[in-house]
Coordinates of C-alpha atoms in Angstrom, one line a residue:
Chain G
X18 CA -212.3 47.0 20.4
X19 CA -214.6 46.8 17.1
X20 CA -215.4 50.3 15.5
X21 CA -218.7 49.5 15.4
X22 CA -219.0 49.4 18.9
X23 CA -216.6 52.6 19.5
X24 CA -218.8 54.4 16.8
X25 CA -221.9 53.9 19.0
X26 CA -220.5 55.1 22.2
X27 CA -218.9 58.0 20.7
X28 CA -222.4 59.2 19.6
X29 CA -223.5 59.5 23.5
X30 CA -220.6 62.6 24.0
X31 CA -218.9 60.6 26.7
X32 CA -217.0 62.6 29.4
X33 CA -213.7 60.9 30.4
X34 CA -214.9 59.2 33.7
X35 CA -217.8 57.2 31.4
X36 CA -214.9 56.9 28.5
X37 CA -212.6 55.0 31.0
X38 CA -215.5 52.9 32.5
X39 CA -216.3 52.1 29.2
X40 CA -213.0 50.9 28.2
X41 CA -212.3 48.6 31.5
X42 CA -215.7 47.2 31.0
X43 CA -214.6 47.0 26.8
X44 CA -211.2 45.3 27.6
X45 CA -212.5 43.1 30.7
X46 CA -210.3 44.7 33.0
X47 CA -210.9 43.8 36.6
X48 CA -211.7 47.0 38.5
X49 CA -210.1 45.9 41.3
X50 CA -207.0 45.3 39.8
X51 CA -206.0 47.4 37.1
X52 CA -202.3 47.0 35.2
X53 CA -202.2 50.6 34.5
X54 CA -199.7 50.0 31.7
X55 CA -202.5 47.6 29.9
X56 CA -205.1 50.6 30.8
X57 CA -202.9 53.5 29.1
X58 CA -202.3 51.6 26.1
X59 CA -206.2 50.4 25.6
X60 CA -207.1 54.2 26.2
X61 CA -205.0 55.5 23.3
X62 CA -205.8 52.8 21.4
X63 CA -209.4 54.1 21.9
X64 CA -208.7 57.8 21.2
X65 CA -206.5 57.1 18.3
X66 CA -209.8 55.0 16.7
X67 CA -212.4 57.5 17.9
X68 CA -210.4 60.2 15.9
X69 CA -210.6 58.1 12.7
X70 CA -214.0 58.9 12.4
X71 CA -213.7 62.8 12.5
X72 CA -215.4 63.2 16.0
X73 CA -214.2 65.9 17.6
X74 CA -212.2 64.0 20.8
X75 CA -213.0 66.1 24.2
X76 CA -210.4 67.8 25.4
X77 CA -210.6 66.1 29.0
X78 CA -210.4 62.6 26.9
X79 CA -207.1 63.4 25.6
X80 CA -205.5 64.9 28.5
X81 CA -206.5 62.1 30.3
X82 CA -205.1 60.0 27.2
X83 CA -201.7 61.9 28.0
X84 CA -201.9 61.3 31.9
X85 CA -202.0 57.4 31.4
X86 CA -199.7 57.3 28.6
X87 CA -196.7 59.0 30.9
X88 CA -197.7 56.7 34.2
X89 CA -197.3 54.1 31.9
X90 CA -194.0 55.4 30.6
X91 CA -192.7 55.9 34.3
X92 CA -193.9 52.6 35.4
X93 CA -192.1 51.1 32.3
X94 CA -188.7 53.0 33.2
X95 CA -189.1 52.1 36.6
X96 CA -189.4 48.2 35.9
X97 CA -186.1 49.0 33.7
X98 CA -184.1 50.1 36.5
X99 CA -185.1 47.2 39.5
X100 CA -184.1 44.9 36.1
X101 CA -180.8 46.6 35.8
X102 CA -180.3 46.5 39.3
X103 CA -180.4 42.5 38.8
X104 CA -177.2 41.5 39.2
X105 CA -177.2 38.8 36.6
X106 CA -177.5 41.9 34.5
X107 CA -174.1 43.5 33.6
X108 CA -173.8 47.0 33.7
X109 CA -172.8 48.8 31.1
X110 CA -173.0 52.5 30.7
X111 CA -174.1 54.2 27.4
X112 CA -171.6 55.7 25.5
X113 CA -172.6 59.3 24.3
X114 CA -169.7 59.8 21.6
X115 CA -169.6 61.2 18.2
X116 CA -169.1 59.0 15.0
X117 CA -166.5 61.0 14.1
X118 CA -164.6 60.6 17.5
X119 CA -164.7 57.2 16.8
X120 CA -160.7 55.4 16.9
X121 CA -159.6 54.8 13.9
X122 CA -159.0 50.9 13.6
X123 CA -157.1 50.0 10.7
X124 CA -158.0 46.2 9.1
X125 CA -155.0 44.3 7.8
X126 CA -154.4 44.5 4.3
X127 CA -155.2 41.4 2.2
X128 CA -154.0 40.2 -1.0
X129 CA -156.5 40.5 -3.6
X130 CA -155.9 37.2 -5.6
X131 CA -156.2 37.6 -9.8
X132 CA -156.3 35.4 -12.4
X133 CA -156.3 36.3 -15.8
X134 CA -159.4 36.9 -18.3
X135 CA -161.2 34.1 -20.0
X136 CA -162.2 34.2 -24.0
X137 CA -165.8 34.0 -23.1
X138 CA -165.3 37.4 -21.0
X139 CA -163.5 38.9 -23.8
X140 CA -166.5 37.9 -25.9
X141 CA -168.9 39.1 -23.5
X142 CA -167.2 42.1 -23.1
X143 CA -166.8 42.7 -27.1
X144 CA -170.7 42.5 -26.7
X145 CA -171.2 45.2 -23.9
X146 CA -168.7 47.5 -25.6
X147 CA -171.5 48.4 -27.9
X148 CA -174.1 48.0 -25.3
X149 CA -172.2 51.3 -23.6
X150 CA -172.1 52.6 -26.6
X151 CA -175.9 52.8 -26.9
X152 CA -176.8 53.9 -23.2
X153 CA -174.4 56.6 -23.9
X154 CA -176.0 57.7 -27.1
X155 CA -179.4 57.0 -25.4
X156 CA -178.3 59.1 -22.5
X157 CA -177.2 61.9 -24.7
X158 CA -180.6 62.2 -26.2
X159 CA -182.4 62.0 -22.9
X160 CA -180.2 65.4 -21.9
X161 CA -180.9 67.2 -25.0
X162 CA -184.5 66.3 -24.8
X163 CA -184.2 67.6 -21.9
X164 CA -182.9 70.8 -22.3
X165 CA -185.1 71.5 -25.1
X166 CA -188.2 70.6 -22.9
X167 CA -187.4 73.2 -20.3
X168 CA -186.2 75.8 -22.7
X169 CA -189.2 77.8 -24.6
X170 CA -189.9 76.0 -27.8
X171 CA -188.7 78.4 -31.1
X172 CA -191.6 80.1 -32.4
X173 CA -193.0 80.4 -29.1
X174 CA -190.3 82.2 -27.6
X175 CA -191.8 85.6 -26.7
X176 CA -190.8 89.0 -24.7
X177 CA -190.3 87.6 -21.1
X178 CA -192.2 91.2 -20.5
X179 CA -194.5 90.8 -22.8
X180 CA -195.0 87.1 -20.9
X181 CA -195.6 88.8 -17.5
X182 CA -198.2 91.3 -18.6
X183 CA -200.3 88.6 -20.6
X184 CA -200.2 86.8 -17.1
X185 CA -201.4 89.3 -15.0
X186 CA -204.0 90.4 -17.1
X187 CA -204.9 86.7 -17.1
X188 CA -204.8 86.9 -13.0
X189 CA -206.6 90.1 -13.3
X190 CA -209.4 88.5 -15.4
X191 CA -210.1 85.6 -13.6
X192 CA -210.6 87.4 -10.0
X193 CA -212.6 90.2 -11.3
X194 CA -215.1 86.9 -12.2
X195 CA -214.4 85.4 -8.6
X196 CA -216.4 86.4 -5.1
X197 CA -212.7 85.3 -3.1
X198 CA -210.6 87.2 -4.9
X199 CA -207.6 84.7 -4.7
X200 CA -206.9 82.0 -7.4
X201 CA -204.2 79.6 -7.2
X202 CA -201.1 78.8 -9.8
X203 CA -202.6 75.7 -11.6
X204 CA -206.0 77.4 -12.5
X205 CA -204.2 80.1 -14.1
X206 CA -202.0 77.6 -16.7
X207 CA -204.2 76.3 -19.7
X208 CA -202.9 73.0 -19.3
X209 CA -200.6 71.7 -16.3
X210 CA -197.5 70.7 -17.4
X211 CA -193.5 71.0 -17.5
X212 CA -193.0 73.8 -20.0
X213 CA -196.2 75.6 -18.9
X214 CA -194.8 75.7 -15.3
X215 CA -191.8 77.3 -16.7
X216 CA -193.4 79.5 -19.0
X217 CA -195.6 81.0 -15.9
X218 CA -193.6 80.3 -12.8
X219 CA -190.4 83.4 -13.4
X220 CA -193.3 85.8 -14.7
X221 CA -195.5 84.9 -11.9
X222 CA -192.3 85.3 -9.5
X223 CA -191.4 88.8 -11.0
X224 CA -195.1 90.2 -10.5
X225 CA -195.3 88.8 -6.6
X226 CA -191.7 90.9 -6.3
X227 CA -193.4 93.9 -7.6
X228 CA -196.3 93.4 -5.6
X229 CA -198.9 93.3 -8.1
X230 CA -200.1 90.1 -7.1
X231 CA -199.1 88.5 -3.6
X232 CA -198.6 84.7 -4.1
X233 CA -198.4 82.7 -0.9
X234 CA -197.4 78.7 -0.9
X235 CA -198.3 77.2 2.4
X236 CA -195.8 74.2 2.0
X237 CA -193.6 72.8 -0.5
X238 CA -195.1 71.3 -3.3
X239 CA -198.5 73.2 -2.2
X240 CA -200.4 74.8 -5.1
X241 CA -199.6 78.7 -5.1
X242 CA -202.3 80.6 -3.5
X243 CA -202.9 84.0 -5.9
X244 CA -204.2 87.1 -4.5
X245 CA -203.6 90.8 -5.9
X246 CA -201.3 92.3 -4.3
X247 CA -201.0 95.9 -2.5
X248 CA -199.5 97.4 -6.1
X249 CA -202.4 96.2 -7.9
X250 CA -203.3 98.6 -11.0
Chain H
X9 CA -148.2 11.6 -5.3
X10 CA -148.8 13.6 -2.3
X11 CA -146.2 16.5 -3.4
X12 CA -148.0 17.2 -6.3
X13 CA -151.5 17.4 -3.5
X14 CA -149.5 19.8 -1.6
X15 CA -148.6 21.9 -4.7
X16 CA -152.5 21.8 -5.7
X17 CA -153.6 22.4 -2.4
X18 CA -151.3 25.4 -2.3
X19 CA -152.0 26.7 -5.3
X20 CA -155.7 26.8 -4.4
X21 CA -155.3 28.8 -1.7
X22 CA -153.4 31.3 -3.4
X23 CA -155.2 32.1 -5.6
X24 CA -158.5 31.8 -3.6
X25 CA -160.3 35.2 -2.3
X26 CA -161.6 33.1 0.6
X27 CA -160.0 30.9 3.0
X28 CA -160.9 27.2 1.8
X29 CA -162.5 24.7 3.9
X30 CA -161.6 20.9 4.2
X31 CA -164.0 20.0 2.2
X32 CA -163.3 22.3 -0.3
X33 CA -159.9 21.3 -0.7
X34 CA -161.0 18.1 -1.0
X35 CA -163.0 18.9 -4.2
X36 CA -160.1 20.9 -6.1
X37 CA -157.7 18.3 -5.4
X38 CA -159.5 15.2 -6.1
X39 CA -158.3 13.6 -2.7
X40 CA -159.4 12.3 0.4
X41 CA -159.5 14.1 4.2
X42 CA -156.1 12.6 5.4
X43 CA -154.1 13.2 2.6
X44 CA -155.7 16.9 2.3
X45 CA -154.6 17.4 5.9
X46 CA -151.3 15.7 5.6
X47 CA -150.8 18.2 2.8
X48 CA -152.0 21.0 5.5
X49 CA -149.6 19.6 8.0
X50 CA -146.5 19.7 5.4
X51 CA -147.5 23.1 3.9
X52 CA -147.8 24.6 7.3
X53 CA -144.1 23.2 8.4
X54 CA -142.4 24.6 4.8
X55 CA -143.5 27.8 5.3
X56 CA -143.4 28.0 9.2
X57 CA -139.6 28.1 8.2
X58 CA -137.6 31.7 8.6
X59 CA -137.0 31.9 4.9
X60 CA -140.5 32.8 4.1
X61 CA -142.7 35.6 4.7
X62 CA -146.2 34.0 4.3
X63 CA -147.5 31.3 6.5
X64 CA -150.1 29.5 6.6
X65 CA -153.7 30.5 8.9
X66 CA -156.6 28.3 9.8
X67 CA -159.6 30.5 11.0
X68 CA -163.5 29.8 11.7
X69 CA -163.7 30.5 8.3
X70 CA -160.9 28.0 6.8
X71 CA -157.5 27.9 5.6
X72 CA -155.6 30.2 3.7
X73 CA -152.1 31.7 2.9
X74 CA -151.7 35.0 4.7
X75 CA -148.5 37.5 5.4
X76 CA -146.8 36.6 8.5
X77 CA -148.0 39.5 10.8
X78 CA -144.4 40.5 11.9
X79 CA -143.8 41.5 8.1
X80 CA -147.5 43.1 7.4
X81 CA -146.5 46.5 8.7
X82 CA -143.4 46.5 6.4
X83 CA -145.5 45.2 3.2
X84 CA -149.2 46.4 3.7
X85 CA -149.0 49.8 1.5
X86 CA -148.2 48.0 -1.6
X87 CA -152.2 46.9 -1.6
X88 CA -155.3 49.1 -1.6
X89 CA -157.5 46.2 -0.3
X90 CA -158.7 45.0 2.7
X91 CA -161.5 42.5 3.8
X92 CA -163.8 45.6 6.2
X93 CA -165.8 48.0 5.0
X94 CA -165.4 51.3 6.5
X95 CA -168.8 51.0 8.2
X96 CA -167.6 47.3 9.7
X97 CA -164.6 48.7 10.8
X98 CA -166.3 51.4 12.6
X99 CA -168.2 49.5 14.7
X100 CA -165.1 46.8 15.1
X101 CA -163.5 49.9 16.4
X102 CA -166.1 50.3 18.6
X103 CA -166.6 47.2 20.1
X104 CA -162.5 46.7 20.4
X105 CA -162.5 49.9 22.5
X106 CA -165.2 50.4 24.0
X107 CA -166.5 46.4 24.3
X108 CA -168.2 45.3 26.2
X109 CA -170.5 47.5 24.5
X110 CA -174.6 47.5 23.6
X111 CA -176.1 46.6 20.5
X112 CA -178.4 49.6 20.6
X113 CA -175.6 52.1 22.0
X114 CA -173.7 51.3 18.8
X115 CA -176.7 51.8 17.0
X116 CA -177.2 55.2 18.4
X117 CA -174.2 56.0 17.3
X118 CA -173.1 54.6 13.9
X119 CA -177.2 54.6 12.7
X120 CA -179.8 51.9 11.9
X121 CA -177.3 50.2 9.1
X122 CA -175.4 49.1 12.3
X123 CA -177.0 46.0 12.5
X124 CA -175.9 44.8 9.2
X125 CA -172.6 45.7 10.0
X126 CA -172.7 43.7 13.1
X127 CA -174.2 40.4 11.4
X128 CA -171.1 40.7 9.2
X129 CA -168.3 40.8 11.8
X130 CA -170.5 38.2 13.4
X131 CA -170.4 35.8 10.5
X132 CA -166.4 36.6 10.1
X133 CA -166.8 35.7 14.0
X134 CA -164.9 39.1 14.9
X135 CA -167.3 39.9 17.6
X136 CA -170.0 37.8 19.7
X137 CA -173.1 39.3 21.1
X138 CA -174.0 38.1 24.3
X139 CA -177.8 38.5 25.1
X140 CA -178.6 39.8 28.9
X141 CA -182.2 40.2 29.3
X142 CA -183.4 43.2 27.7
X143 CA -180.3 44.3 25.8
X144 CA -177.4 42.9 23.7
X145 CA -173.6 43.6 24.6
X146 CA -171.3 42.9 21.8
X147 CA -167.3 42.3 22.6
X148 CA -164.4 41.2 20.6
X149 CA -163.1 37.4 20.1
X150 CA -160.3 35.7 20.1
X151 CA -160.7 35.3 16.7
X152 CA -160.4 39.3 16.2
X153 CA -157.1 39.2 17.8
X154 CA -155.9 36.7 16.0
X155 CA -157.4 38.6 12.7
X156 CA -155.4 41.7 13.5
X157 CA -152.1 39.9 15.0
X158 CA -152.9 41.3 18.6
X159 CA -152.5 39.1 22.0
X160 CA -154.2 41.6 24.0
X161 CA -156.6 44.7 24.7
X162 CA -153.6 46.4 26.3
X163 CA -151.8 46.0 23.2
X164 CA -154.6 47.4 21.5
X165 CA -155.0 50.3 23.5
X166 CA -151.3 51.1 23.3
X167 CA -151.6 51.1 19.2
X168 CA -154.2 53.4 19.7
X169 CA -152.3 55.8 21.9
X170 CA -149.4 55.7 18.9
X171 CA -152.2 56.9 16.5
X172 CA -154.5 59.3 18.3
X173 CA -151.5 60.6 21.2
X174 CA -153.8 62.0 24.1
X175 CA -157.0 61.6 22.0
X176 CA -157.2 58.4 22.8
X177 CA -156.8 58.5 26.9
X178 CA -160.0 60.8 26.7
X179 CA -161.9 58.5 24.7
X180 CA -160.7 55.7 26.7
X181 CA -162.0 57.6 29.7
X182 CA -165.5 57.8 28.3
X183 CA -165.7 54.1 28.1
Chain S
X18 CA -129.5 37.9 7.9
X19 CA -130.7 37.0 4.0
X20 CA -133.2 34.7 5.2
X21 CA -135.5 37.8 6.5
X22 CA -134.3 39.5 3.2
X23 CA -136.2 36.8 1.3
X24 CA -139.0 36.2 4.1
X25 CA -139.7 39.9 3.6
X26 CA -139.2 39.9 -0.4
X27 CA -142.0 37.3 -0.5
X28 CA -144.6 38.7 1.7
X29 CA -144.2 42.0 -0.5
X30 CA -144.7 39.9 -3.4
X31 CA -147.8 38.1 -2.1
X32 CA -149.9 40.7 -1.1
X33 CA -148.8 43.5 -4.0
X34 CA -151.3 43.8 -6.3
X35 CA -149.4 44.1 -9.3
X36 CA -145.4 42.8 -10.2
X37 CA -142.6 44.7 -8.3
X38 CA -139.7 45.8 -9.7
X39 CA -135.9 45.6 -8.0
X40 CA -136.1 49.0 -7.1
X41 CA -139.2 49.0 -5.3
X42 CA -138.1 45.5 -3.6
X43 CA -135.0 47.2 -2.7
X44 CA -137.6 50.2 -0.7
X45 CA -138.9 47.6 0.8
X46 CA -136.5 45.3 2.5
X47 CA -133.9 48.3 2.7
X48 CA -131.2 45.9 1.1
X49 CA -129.0 46.5 -1.7
X50 CA -129.4 45.4 -5.6
X51 CA -127.0 42.4 -5.0
X52 CA -129.3 40.6 -1.8
X53 CA -132.5 41.7 -3.5
X54 CA -131.1 39.9 -6.9
X55 CA -129.9 36.7 -4.7
X56 CA -132.6 36.6 -2.5
X57 CA -134.9 36.5 -5.5
X58 CA -132.9 33.9 -7.4
X59 CA -133.1 31.7 -3.7
X60 CA -136.8 32.3 -3.8
X61 CA -137.2 31.2 -7.5
X62 CA -135.5 27.9 -6.5
X63 CA -137.2 27.4 -3.5
X64 CA -140.5 27.3 -5.4
X65 CA -139.0 25.7 -8.4
X66 CA -139.5 22.4 -5.7
X67 CA -142.7 20.4 -7.2
X68 CA -144.1 20.6 -3.9
X69 CA -145.2 23.9 -4.6
X70 CA -147.9 24.9 -6.8
X71 CA -146.8 28.7 -7.2
X72 CA -143.8 30.1 -8.8
X73 CA -141.6 33.1 -9.3
X74 CA -142.6 34.5 -12.6
X75 CA -140.4 37.7 -13.8
X76 CA -141.9 40.0 -17.1
X77 CA -141.5 43.5 -18.4
X78 CA -143.1 44.5 -15.0
X79 CA -141.5 43.0 -12.6
X80 CA -141.6 40.3 -10.5
X81 CA -144.5 38.5 -9.0
X82 CA -145.3 35.1 -7.6
X83 CA -148.0 33.1 -9.8
X84 CA -149.7 29.8 -9.8
X85 CA -147.7 27.5 -11.8
X86 CA -149.4 27.3 -15.3
X87 CA -150.3 23.2 -14.8
X88 CA -152.5 23.6 -12.3
X89 CA -153.9 26.6 -13.5
X90 CA -157.1 25.7 -14.7
X91 CA -157.8 23.5 -11.9
X92 CA -158.3 26.7 -9.6
X93 CA -158.7 29.8 -11.2
X94 CA -162.2 29.4 -10.9
X95 CA -161.3 30.0 -6.6
X96 CA -161.7 33.8 -7.5
X97 CA -163.5 35.9 -8.9
X98 CA -161.1 38.7 -9.8
X99 CA -159.7 39.1 -13.2
X100 CA -155.8 41.0 -13.9
X101 CA -158.4 42.8 -16.5
X102 CA -160.8 45.7 -15.6
X103 CA -164.0 45.5 -17.2
X104 CA -162.9 49.0 -19.2
X105 CA -159.6 47.2 -20.1
X106 CA -161.6 44.3 -21.4
X107 CA -163.4 46.1 -23.7
X108 CA -160.9 48.0 -25.7
X109 CA -159.4 44.9 -25.5
X110 CA -162.1 42.9 -27.6
X111 CA -162.1 45.4 -29.4
X112 CA -158.9 45.6 -30.8
X113 CA -159.4 41.6 -30.8
X114 CA -162.2 41.3 -33.0
X115 CA -162.2 44.8 -35.0
X116 CA -157.9 45.2 -35.0
X117 CA -156.5 46.9 -36.4
X118 CA -158.8 49.3 -35.6
X119 CA -158.2 53.5 -35.1
X120 CA -157.5 54.4 -31.5
X121 CA -160.3 57.5 -32.3
X122 CA -162.9 54.9 -33.6
X123 CA -162.2 53.0 -29.9
X124 CA -163.2 56.3 -28.1
X125 CA -166.3 56.5 -30.2
X126 CA -167.1 53.4 -28.8
X127 CA -166.0 53.2 -25.3
X128 CA -166.2 56.7 -24.4
X129 CA -163.1 59.4 -23.4
X130 CA -161.5 56.5 -20.9
X131 CA -160.7 54.4 -23.7
X132 CA -157.4 56.0 -23.8
X133 CA -156.3 55.4 -20.3
X134 CA -157.3 51.8 -20.8
X135 CA -155.3 51.5 -24.4
X136 CA -152.4 52.6 -22.0
X137 CA -152.5 50.2 -19.5
X138 CA -153.1 47.5 -22.1
X139 CA -150.0 48.7 -24.0
X140 CA -148.2 48.3 -20.7
X141 CA -149.0 44.6 -20.4
X142 CA -148.1 44.5 -23.9
X143 CA -151.7 42.8 -24.8
X144 CA -151.9 45.4 -27.7
X145 CA -149.6 47.7 -29.5
X146 CA -150.2 51.1 -31.5
X147 CA -148.9 51.9 -34.8
X148 CA -148.9 55.4 -35.7
X149 CA -149.8 56.3 -39.5
X150 CA -149.4 60.0 -40.3
X151 CA -152.5 61.4 -38.3
X152 CA -153.9 58.6 -36.9
X153 CA -153.0 55.8 -34.0
X154 CA -154.0 51.7 -35.1
X155 CA -154.2 49.1 -32.5
X156 CA -153.0 45.4 -32.8
X157 CA -152.9 42.5 -30.7
X158 CA -149.7 41.2 -29.9
X159 CA -147.6 38.0 -29.7
X160 CA -148.4 38.4 -25.8
X161 CA -152.5 38.9 -26.3
X162 CA -152.2 35.0 -28.3
X163 CA -150.4 33.5 -25.1
X164 CA -152.3 35.0 -22.6
X165 CA -155.6 33.5 -23.9
X166 CA -153.8 30.3 -25.3
X167 CA -154.6 30.7 -28.9
X168 CA -152.6 30.4 -31.9
X169 CA -154.2 32.5 -34.3
X170 CA -157.1 35.1 -33.8
X171 CA -159.2 33.2 -36.3
X172 CA -159.9 30.9 -33.3
X173 CA -161.1 33.7 -30.9
X174 CA -163.3 34.4 -34.1
X175 CA -164.9 31.0 -34.3
X176 CA -165.3 31.3 -30.6
X177 CA -167.6 34.2 -31.3
X178 CA -169.7 32.4 -33.6
X179 CA -170.5 29.9 -31.8
X180 CA -171.5 31.7 -28.7
X181 CA -173.4 34.6 -30.5
X182 CA -174.3 32.6 -33.4
X183 CA -176.0 35.5 -35.9
X184 CA -175.7 38.1 -33.6
X185 CA -171.6 37.8 -34.2
X186 CA -171.9 39.1 -37.9
X187 CA -174.2 42.2 -37.1
X188 CA -171.4 42.6 -34.2
X189 CA -168.7 42.6 -36.0
X190 CA -170.3 44.5 -38.8
X191 CA -170.6 47.3 -36.2
X192 CA -168.0 50.0 -35.3

């Protein structure tokens, strides 16, 4: 089914009968010998493409698709059952056991044959010894940097209470100038970086806890929506 | 000098981390197929003697020296190494105790990594797959019995009972 | 049955990942010191035969089976595993190229695990420690020269220069 065609067809706002009719003609399915499995597949493909264009798919069309898909599943299950009855097919029951219930099998132990190290390996190890040292030092530096980044920078270190009041003032100012009465955490920050996030996040939590603001996050990693809280002063 | 050929083939099998094919042994010893084969035969005879605790073992993967199965239990605590991973062992246990079992069923119990374990075990010829129309079933092979030094499935079940006691019956009933 | 004792001792030495003491072999075989010793003697004789590529070897650490030195070059490529771990090799390399070197200096380069590697290498008699007042310094031993088949330490430094060229000097200056 070409997307262009679907687009054109969807514009006519068809009901489900017309949709079915259209799909049968588009897919070249013989109306006197309809394979329900094929039809169900074509129908659901059509609906998902239709949705892609952001058109509202009529509820009845969706229901018809669901019914067709159920018929398809039932047909396939029936086919599988028929096949399992086939005398060639061995009957094997599905086991329902937990991994931890699997009997313990101990593999025969093997000898691990070793040889002597060579002079080349010794030279290689000499080189690597210093690489290890450099890697360790770099790792240490990285760790120190990360700790530094997460901590407030000296000189800018200010009292947490002070930070809370500053943030509250900022929120208040922003909200006063806005009609909707809400703002977001990212809008509050002068710049979106680790340092600013860390500096402002815990004051925000405190304000939320005190009920001076109402902060809400609809999902993980979503922006935090901030409104004025019950205890707004 | 056939004695030297025997010696070098023995040394090669002793130090090799995997079984060696005749082709590989020819390369190492620089001898032809006949000499390699007759040397292997002599080595087999020598080690079959009762005074020896190791033997020549031939599997699908090639020739190797290994501890005679009758001494394995007494000495295997001396090494921590085995050549099967824990994941492979789980799949193998399922096939051994519950086989024939569907491949998809194993994946359901163990997770998707089961498929790669199954491939490894097939390569080692410890299990074989059989295709039926829509499903693949797995079973252990004769090589499995060789590898574990076990003759029959019954023996396996006895071994299982020894280690698991009552639980084993429950498990076997489920199969 | 002394043949069975020989067999089990052979199997034990074959599978073990490290040399075994007479005490350990007594435990495994359940036999007394005399029987273990005479079995070891028989095993030594059997393998000294020209048709064998492996031999019984006794070191400070105990008894083990190993490839006869004359075949080692021809077969040692068949295993990827060396009897020194990567960590042990790093420490050994530092002692070989920079020794005598302070133990604390090695720990600075390798990290704290260096101390356990040093112990392993001392046990294998590849390095020895010397105590000066407050510090311990490390040096290679004659056993080290045996192990790598060299007469003088200089040989190793020449090889280092060959492989690394100018970099070798830079590396030697470090630490």
